[in-house]
């Protein structure tokens, strides 16, 4: 068990998630909010690997990351669908490409709400107080 590293991953997840929430509240661009949300979810999932002293996968695919910890963090099918949706918010390209479009506000709203839920679940399962992350 490596609580220190898991806490660090969750702290960084909180930073990304709170940034995404601020951007949402400011009616900012959905692609930027989505990217921050995806990063928060990715870091929350990677906290489980850190907790177990496992190699952290070098992947941004949230469904794949979850499949390695699904016994510790079981999710319902619609929640896995949100992971899949959020994975699409991570872009490897640094520049615009013709096939890229902005996610809808309704879609980002749902994924952002689930990201908050995911971070809460991760903290609960890893026995780390979420409120302590918010103060760090």
Backbone as a printed PyTorch tensor [residue, N CA C, xyz], in Angstrom:
tensor([[[  0.8450,  -1.1780,   0.0000],
         [  0.0000,   0.0000,   0.0000],
         [  0.8900,   1.2420,   0.0000]],

        [[  0.6010,   2.1800,  -0.8960],
         [  1.3650,   3.4160,  -0.9680],
         [  0.3910,   4.5980,  -0.9210]],

        [[ -0.0170,   4.9340,   0.2780],
         [ -0.9870,   6.0080,   0.4570],
         [ -0.4280,   7.3550,   0.0040]],

        [[  0.8670,   7.5840,   0.2060],
         [  1.4720,   8.8660,  -0.1650],
         [  1.3290,   9.1330,  -1.6590]],

        [[  1.6700,   8.1390,  -2.4780],
         [  1.5760,   8.3260,  -3.9310],
         [  0.1170,   8.3930,  -4.3920]],

        [[ -0.7350,   7.5800,  -3.7990],
         [ -2.1530,   7.6300,  -4.1650],
         [ -2.7280,   9.0010,  -3.8380]],

        [[ -2.3710,   9.5240,  -2.6920],
         [ -2.8370,  10.8600,  -2.2910],
         [ -2.3560,  11.9180,  -3.2950]],

        [[ -1.1200,  11.7940,  -3.7510],
         [ -0.5830,  12.7620,  -4.7200],
         [ -1.3580,  12.7090,  -6.0340]],

        [[ -1.6620,  11.5090,  -6.5180],
         [ -2.4630,  11.3760,  -7.7320],
         [ -3.8440,  11.9960,  -7.5360]],

        [[ -4.4450,  11.7390,  -6.3770],
         [ -5.7810,  12.2890,  -6.1140],
         [ -5.7350,  13.8050,  -5.9260]],

        [[ -4.6660,  14.3020,  -5.3420],
         [ -4.5270,  15.7550,  -5.1820],
         [ -4.4570,  16.4240,  -6.5560]],

        [[ -3.6760,  15.8420,  -7.4620],
         [ -3.5770,  16.3800,  -8.8200],
         [ -4.9130,  16.2400,  -9.5570]],

        [[ -5.6130,  15.1470,  -9.3010],
         [ -6.9410,  14.9720,  -9.9010],
         [ -7.8670,  16.0790,  -9.4300]],

        [[ -7.8170,  16.3980,  -8.1430],
         [ -8.6480,  17.4670,  -7.6050],
         [ -8.3050,  18.8010,  -8.2610]],

        [[ -7.0210,  19.0760,  -8.4630],
         [ -6.6170,  20.3270,  -9.1210],
         [ -7.2390,  20.4270, -10.5160]],

        [[ -7.1520,  19.3300, -11.2840],
         [ -7.7330,  19.3420, -12.6300],
         [ -9.2500,  19.4750, -12.5820]],

        [[ -9.8730,  18.7490, -11.6550],
         [-11.3290,  18.7750, -11.5680],
         [-11.8410,  20.1340, -11.1050]],

        [[-11.1950,  20.7220, -10.1260],
         [-11.6470,  22.0370,  -9.6680],
         [-11.4150,  23.0890, -10.7530]],

        [[-10.3480,  22.9320, -11.5390],
         [-10.1230,  23.8450, -12.6660],
         [-11.2260,  23.6850, -13.7070]],

        [[-11.5820,  22.4410, -14.0070],
         [-12.6660,  22.1930, -14.9640],
         [-13.9720,  22.8050, -14.4720]],

        [[-14.2330,  22.6940, -13.1760],
         [-15.4650,  23.2560, -12.6200],
         [-15.4790,  24.7740, -12.7180]],

        [[-14.3540,  25.4070, -12.4370],
         [-14.2500,  26.8690, -12.5650],
         [-14.5050,  27.2900, -14.0040]],

        [[-13.9270,  26.5510, -14.9450],
         [-14.1310,  26.8600, -16.3600],
         [-15.5960,  26.6540, -16.7530]],

        [[-16.2070,  25.6070, -16.2310],
         [-17.6320,  25.3650, -16.5030],
         [-18.4630,  26.5310, -15.9900]],

        [[-18.2020,  26.9270, -14.7480],
         [-18.9690,  28.0090, -14.1380],
         [-18.7890,  29.3270, -14.8920]],

        [[-17.6340,  29.4750, -15.5520],
         [-17.3480,  30.6890, -16.3270],
         [-17.8600,  30.5790, -17.7660]],

        [[-18.5660,  29.4840, -18.0790],
         [-19.1110,  29.2570, -19.4200],
         [-18.0030,  29.2460, -20.4710]],

        [[-16.8840,  28.5890, -20.1270],
         [-15.7210,  28.5210, -21.0020],
         [-15.9470,  27.4630, -22.0920]],

        [[-14.9550,  27.2810, -22.9340],
         [-15.0330,  26.3600, -24.0620],
         [-15.1300,  24.9060, -23.5870]],

        [[-16.0310,  24.1560, -24.1860],
         [-16.2700,  22.7860, -23.7310],
         [-15.0900,  21.8600, -24.0020]],

        [[-14.3050,  22.1320, -25.0470],
         [-13.1620,  21.2450, -25.2960],
         [-12.1100,  21.3880, -24.2000]],

        [[-11.9310,  22.5830, -23.6830],
         [-10.9560,  22.8150, -22.6190],
         [-11.4660,  22.2090, -21.3130]],

        [[-12.7460,  22.3960, -21.0380],
         [-13.3490,  21.8020, -19.8340],
         [-13.2470,  20.2780, -19.9200]],

        [[-13.5510,  19.7300, -21.0830],
         [-13.4750,  18.2870, -21.2750],
         [-12.0690,  17.7560, -21.0710]],

        [[-11.0670,  18.4470, -21.5700],
         [ -9.6770,  18.0020, -21.4190],
         [ -9.2810,  17.9970, -19.9450]],

        [[ -9.6600,  19.0270, -19.2120],
         [ -9.3470,  19.0780, -17.7780],
         [-10.0850,  17.9680, -17.0280]],

        [[-11.3190,  17.7190, -17.4340],
         [-12.1180,  16.6700, -16.7960],
         [-11.5080,  15.3020, -17.0600]],

        [[-11.0980,  15.0580, -18.3070],
         [-10.4680,  13.7840, -18.6450],
         [ -9.2100,  13.5780, -17.8060]],

        [[ -8.4070,  14.6130, -17.6600],
         [ -7.1790,  14.4970, -16.8790],
         [ -7.4860,  14.1870, -15.4150]],

        [[ -8.5190,  14.7960, -14.8740],
         [ -8.9050,  14.5230, -13.4870],
         [ -9.3050,  13.0620, -13.3250]],

        [[-10.0890,  12.5530, -14.2650],
         [-10.5420,  11.1710, -14.1910],
         [ -9.3690,  10.2050, -14.3480]],

        [[ -8.4780,  10.5170, -15.2620],
         [ -7.3000,   9.6710, -15.4800],
         [ -6.4670,   9.5720, -14.1980]],

        [[ -6.2270,  10.6960, -13.5630],
         [ -5.4080,  10.7030, -12.3490],
         [ -6.1090,  10.0080, -11.1900]],

        [[ -7.4240,  10.1460, -11.1070],
         [ -8.1650,   9.4420, -10.0580],
         [ -8.0440,   7.9330, -10.2340]],

        [[ -8.1140,   7.4530, -11.4730],
         [ -7.9750,   6.0170, -11.7330],
         [ -6.5440,   5.5510, -11.4720]],

        [[ -5.5730,   6.3430, -11.8470],
         [ -4.1770,   5.9630, -11.6470],
         [ -3.8080,   5.9330, -10.1660]],

        [[ -4.5710,   6.6170,  -9.3280],
         [ -4.3180,   6.5750,  -7.8870],
         [ -4.4410,   5.1500,  -7.3520]],

        [[ -5.3320,   4.3490,  -7.9540],
         [ -5.4900,   2.9650,  -7.5180],
         [ -4.2230,   2.1510,  -7.8010]],

        [[ -3.6210,   2.3970,  -8.9570],
         [ -2.3750,   1.7020,  -9.2900],
         [ -1.2790,   2.1030,  -8.3030]],

        [[ -1.2050,   3.3950,  -8.0040],
         [ -0.2050,   3.8780,  -7.0500],
         [ -0.4270,   3.2620,  -5.6790]],

        [[ -1.6780,   3.2020,  -5.2540],
         [ -2.0240,   2.6400,  -3.9440],
         [ -1.4910,   1.2020,  -3.8140]],

        [[ -1.6120,   0.4590,  -4.9130],
         [ -1.2070,  -0.9420,  -4.9090],
         [  0.2580,  -1.1370,  -5.3020]],

        [[  1.0140,  -0.0380,  -5.4490],
         [  2.4190,  -0.0940,  -5.8700],
         [  2.5920,  -0.8070,  -7.2080]],

        [[  1.6090,  -0.6160,  -8.0910],
         [  1.6790,  -1.2000,  -9.4280],
         [  2.2340,  -0.1670, -10.3930]],

        [[  2.7780,  -0.6560, -11.4880],
         [  3.2640,   0.2450, -12.5300],
         [  2.0830,   1.0670, -13.0420]],

        [[  2.2800,   2.3700, -13.1500],
         [  1.2320,   3.2540, -13.6550],
         [  1.2150,   3.1420, -15.1810]],

        [[  0.1240,   2.6940, -15.7620],
         [  0.0710,   2.5800, -17.2260],
         [  0.2480,   3.9430, -17.9070]],

        [[  0.9650,   3.9490, -18.9870],
         [  1.1490,   5.1670, -19.7720],
         [  0.0440,   5.2110, -20.8260]],

        [[ -1.1460,   5.4060, -20.3450],
         [ -2.3200,   5.4170, -21.2130],
         [ -3.2450,   6.5440, -20.7660]],

        [[ -3.9570,   7.0830, -21.7290],
         [ -4.9690,   8.0950, -21.4410],
         [ -6.3710,   7.5310, -21.6450]],

        [[ -6.4460,   6.2450, -21.9930],
         [ -7.7150,   5.5760, -22.2400],
         [ -8.3400,   5.2060, -20.8960]],

        [[ -9.3840,   5.9080, -20.5230],
         [ -9.9890,   5.7260, -19.2090],
         [-10.6330,   4.3570, -19.0340]],

        [[-11.2100,   3.8270, -20.0820],
         [-11.8200,   2.5000, -19.9980],
         [-10.7310,   1.4560, -19.7670]],

        [[ -9.6370,   1.5760, -20.4740],
         [ -8.5190,   0.6590, -20.2920],
         [ -7.9480,   0.7780, -18.8770]],

        [[ -7.7650,   2.0010, -18.4050],
         [ -7.2560,   2.1980, -17.0440],
         [ -8.2000,   1.5750, -16.0250]],

        [[ -9.4890,   1.7670, -16.2260],
         [-10.4590,   1.2070, -15.2930],
         [-10.4450,  -0.3180, -15.3260]],

        [[-10.2420,  -0.9100, -16.4930],
         [-10.2780,  -2.3750, -16.5910],
         [ -9.2080,  -3.0170, -15.7050]],

        [[ -8.1270,  -2.3050, -15.4160],
         [ -7.0880,  -2.8410, -14.5540],
         [ -7.3870,  -2.7260, -13.0680]],

        [[ -8.4570,  -1.9990, -12.7260],
         [ -8.8070,  -1.8060, -11.3110],
         [-10.2900,  -2.0520, -11.0540]],

        [[-10.9880,  -2.6220, -12.0170],
         [-12.4470,  -2.7490, -11.9040],
         [-12.8830,  -3.5870, -10.7070]],

        [[-12.0220,  -4.4620, -10.2260],
         [-12.3860,  -5.2460,  -9.0330],
         [-12.3900,  -4.3560,  -7.7950]],

        [[-11.5700,  -3.3190,  -7.7840],
         [-11.5070,  -2.3890,  -6.6520],
         [-12.5500,  -1.2810,  -6.7720]],

        [[-12.8770,  -0.9220,  -8.0200],
         [-13.8100,   0.1760,  -8.2670],
         [-14.8290,  -0.2580,  -9.3190]],

        [[-15.8020,  -1.0750,  -8.9100],
         [-16.8080,  -1.5060,  -9.8790],
         [-17.6880,  -0.3290, -10.3100]],

        [[-17.9360,  -0.2500, -11.6010],
         [-18.7770,   0.8100, -12.1540],
         [-19.9230,   0.1920, -12.9390]],

        [[-21.0040,   0.9430, -13.0170],
         [-22.1350,   0.5280, -13.8330],
         [-21.8190,   0.8140, -15.2990]],

        [[-22.5630,   0.1690, -16.1800],
         [-22.3020,   0.2890, -17.6130],
         [-22.3530,   1.7430, -18.0940]],

        [[-23.3350,   2.5040, -17.6230],
         [-23.4290,   3.8900, -18.0750],
         [-22.2490,   4.7270, -17.5680]],

        [[-21.6670,   4.3510, -16.4350],
         [-20.4970,   5.0600, -15.9230],
         [-19.2640,   4.7470, -16.7760]],

        [[-19.1500,   3.5180, -17.2240],
         [-18.0640,   3.1550, -18.1370],
         [-18.2400,   3.9020, -19.4560]],

        [[-19.4850,   4.0960, -19.8730],
         [-19.7490,   4.8830, -21.0840],
         [-19.2300,   6.3110, -20.9170]],

        [[-19.3810,   6.8900, -19.7290],
         [-18.8560,   8.2370, -19.4880],
         [-17.3320,   8.2440, -19.5350]],

        [[-16.7020,   7.1680, -19.0440],
         [-15.2430,   7.0610, -19.1670],
         [-14.8430,   7.0660, -20.6360]],

        [[-15.5750,   6.3040, -21.4350],
         [-15.2790,   6.2240, -22.8630],
         [-15.4630,   7.5970, -23.5250]],

        [[-16.5360,   8.2640, -23.1760],
         [-16.8000,   9.5850, -23.7270],
         [-15.6780,  10.5610, -23.3500]],

        [[-15.2810,  10.5440, -22.0930],
         [-14.2480,  11.4570, -21.6170],
         [-12.8900,  11.1540, -22.2340]],

        [[-12.6290,   9.8980, -22.5520],
         [-11.3720,   9.5540, -23.2220],
         [-11.2360,  10.3380, -24.5150]],

        [[-12.3450,  10.5380, -25.2010],
         [-12.3290,  11.3020, -26.4490],
         [-11.9740,  12.7630, -26.2700]],

        [[-12.0360,  13.2610, -25.0610],
         [-11.6860,  14.6570, -24.8050],
         [-10.1790,  14.8640, -24.7730]],

        [[ -9.4250,  13.7820, -24.5570],
         [ -7.9680,  13.8960, -24.5530],
         [ -7.4980,  13.8730, -26.0000]],

        [[ -6.7480,  14.8560, -26.3660],
         [ -6.2740,  14.9420, -27.7410],
         [ -4.7590,  14.8470, -27.7680]],

        [[ -4.2590,  13.9340, -28.5910],
         [ -2.8130,  13.8030, -28.7310],
         [ -2.2630,  14.8610, -29.6760]],

        [[ -3.1140,  15.3800, -30.5500],
         [ -2.6640,  16.4070, -31.4790],
         [ -2.5470,  17.7390, -30.7470]],

        [[ -1.5060,  18.4570, -31.0240],
         [ -1.3160,  19.7560, -30.3910],
         [ -1.9470,  20.8790, -31.2210]],

        [[ -2.3390,  20.5520, -32.4210],
         [ -2.8910,  21.5580, -33.3090],
         [ -4.2410,  21.0900, -33.8210]],

        [[ -5.1010,  22.0270, -34.2180],
         [ -6.4310,  21.6450, -34.7070],
         [ -6.3450,  20.7320, -35.9320]],

        [[ -7.2640,  19.7930, -35.9740],
         [ -7.3970,  18.9170, -37.1290],
         [ -8.8360,  19.0470, -37.6370]],

        [[ -9.0460,  18.7980, -38.9240],
         [-10.3780,  19.0270, -39.5030],
         [-11.4960,  18.1930, -38.8870]],

        [[-11.1970,  17.0620, -38.2870],
         [-12.2430,  16.1850, -37.7700],
         [-12.6260,  16.5090, -36.3310]],

        [[-12.0050,  17.5070, -35.7400],
         [-12.2410,  17.8020, -34.3280],
         [-13.4170,  18.7610, -34.1660]],

        [[-14.3100,  18.4560, -33.2270],
         [-15.4420,  19.3320, -32.9270],
         [-15.5670,  19.5040, -31.4300]],

        [[-16.2730,  20.5260, -31.0270],
         [-16.4790,  20.7710, -29.6030],
         [-17.5640,  19.8520, -29.0650]],

        [[-17.3150,  19.2520, -27.8950],
         [-18.3970,  18.4710, -27.2820],
         [-19.5190,  19.4050, -26.8330]],

        [[-20.7320,  18.8870, -26.7850],
         [-21.8660,  19.7080, -26.3820],
         [-21.7830,  20.0480, -24.8970]],

        [[-22.4130,  21.1380, -24.5060],
         [-22.4200,  21.5300, -23.0950],
         [-23.1400,  20.4880, -22.2470]],

        [[-24.2080,  19.9230, -22.7700],
         [-24.9520,  18.9110, -22.0060],
         [-24.0880,  17.6830, -21.7580]],

        [[-23.3520,  17.2540, -22.7840],
         [-22.4720,  16.1000, -22.6360],
         [-21.3750,  16.3890, -21.6020]],

        [[-20.7440,  17.5240, -21.7200],
         [-19.6610,  17.8740, -20.7930],
         [-20.2080,  18.0210, -19.3730]],

        [[-21.4160,  18.5480, -19.2530],
         [-22.0400,  18.6890, -17.9280],
         [-22.1880,  17.3230, -17.2590]],

        [[-22.6580,  16.3200, -18.0150],
         [-22.8300,  14.9740, -17.4700],
         [-21.5030,  14.3360, -17.0960]],

        [[-20.5030,  14.4850, -17.9610],
         [-19.1940,  13.8860, -17.6920],
         [-18.5250,  14.5910, -16.5080]],

        [[-18.6710,  15.8950, -16.4210],
         [-18.1060,  16.6450, -15.2980],
         [-18.7510,  16.1990, -13.9810]],

        [[-20.0430,  16.0170, -13.9870],
         [-20.7340,  15.5420, -12.7830],
         [-20.2350,  14.1560, -12.3970]],

        [[-20.0420,  13.2900, -13.3860],
         [-19.5290,  11.9620, -13.0800],
         [-18.0870,  12.0330, -12.5770]],

        [[-17.2980,  12.9400, -13.1060],
         [-15.9120,  13.0830, -12.6400],
         [-15.8750,  13.4370, -11.1530]],

        [[-16.7790,  14.2990, -10.7230],
         [-16.8810,  14.6090,  -9.2860],
         [-17.2230,  13.3400,  -8.5010]],

        [[-18.1660,  12.5760,  -9.0250],
         [-18.5660,  11.3250,  -8.3710],
         [-17.4030,  10.3330,  -8.3410]],

        [[-16.6670,  10.2380,  -9.4500],
         [-15.5350,   9.3140,  -9.5350],
         [-14.4550,   9.6690,  -8.5080]],

        [[-14.1450,  10.9430,  -8.3760],
         [-13.1350,  11.3490,  -7.4000],
         [-13.6030,  11.0260,  -5.9820]],

        [[-14.8620,  11.2610,  -5.6960],
         [-15.4150,  10.9270,  -4.3800],
         [-15.3260,   9.4210,  -4.1240]],

        [[-15.6790,   8.6180,  -5.1240],
         [-15.6030,   7.1580,  -4.9830],
         [-14.1610,   6.7110,  -4.7650]],

        [[-13.2210,   7.2870,  -5.5300],
         [-11.8100,   6.9160,  -5.3960],
         [-11.3150,   7.2290,  -3.9910]],

        [[-11.6440,   8.4010,  -3.4940],
         [-11.2230,   8.7730,  -2.1410],
         [-11.8110,   7.8100,  -1.1090]],

        [[-13.0710,   7.4910,  -1.2660],
         [-13.7310,   6.5860,  -0.3220],
         [-13.0830,   5.1990,  -0.3540]],

        [[-12.8480,   4.6650,  -1.5520],
         [-12.2710,   3.3250,  -1.6790],
         [-10.8290,   3.2670,  -1.1920]],

        [[-10.1050,   4.3780,  -1.3070],
         [ -8.7000,   4.3970,  -0.8910],
         [ -8.5270,   4.9740,   0.5080]],

        [[ -9.6430,   5.2620,   1.1580],
         [ -9.6260,   5.7610,   2.5450],
         [ -8.8190,   7.0560,   2.6860]],

        [[ -9.0490,   7.9630,   1.7320],
         [ -8.4030,   9.2780,   1.7620],
         [ -9.5170,  10.3180,   1.7880]],

        [[ -9.4470,  11.2200,   2.7490],
         [-10.4860,  12.2370,   2.8800],
         [-10.3980,  13.2450,   1.7440]],

        [[-11.4730,  13.3350,   0.9870],
         [-11.4970,  14.2560,  -0.1450],
         [-11.2840,  15.6970,   0.3170]],

        [[-11.8510,  16.0410,   1.4470],
         [-11.7340,  17.4110,   1.9510],
         [-10.2670,  17.7800,   2.1850]],

        [[ -9.4370,  16.8090,   2.5620],
         [ -8.0220,  17.1020,   2.7900],
         [ -7.3170,  17.4570,   1.4800]],

        [[ -7.7600,  16.8780,   0.3560],
         [ -7.1750,  17.2010,  -0.9400],
         [ -7.5150,  18.6090,  -1.3510]],

        [[ -8.7050,  19.0420,  -1.0130],
         [ -9.1860,  20.3630,  -1.3960],
         [ -8.4460,  21.4720,  -0.6830]],

        [[ -7.7540,  21.1290,   0.3910],
         [ -7.0130,  22.1330,   1.1650],
         [ -5.5420,  22.1620,   0.7930]],

        [[ -5.0870,  21.1590,   0.0530],
         [ -3.6620,  21.0630,  -0.2840],
         [ -3.3430,  21.8560,  -1.5350]]])
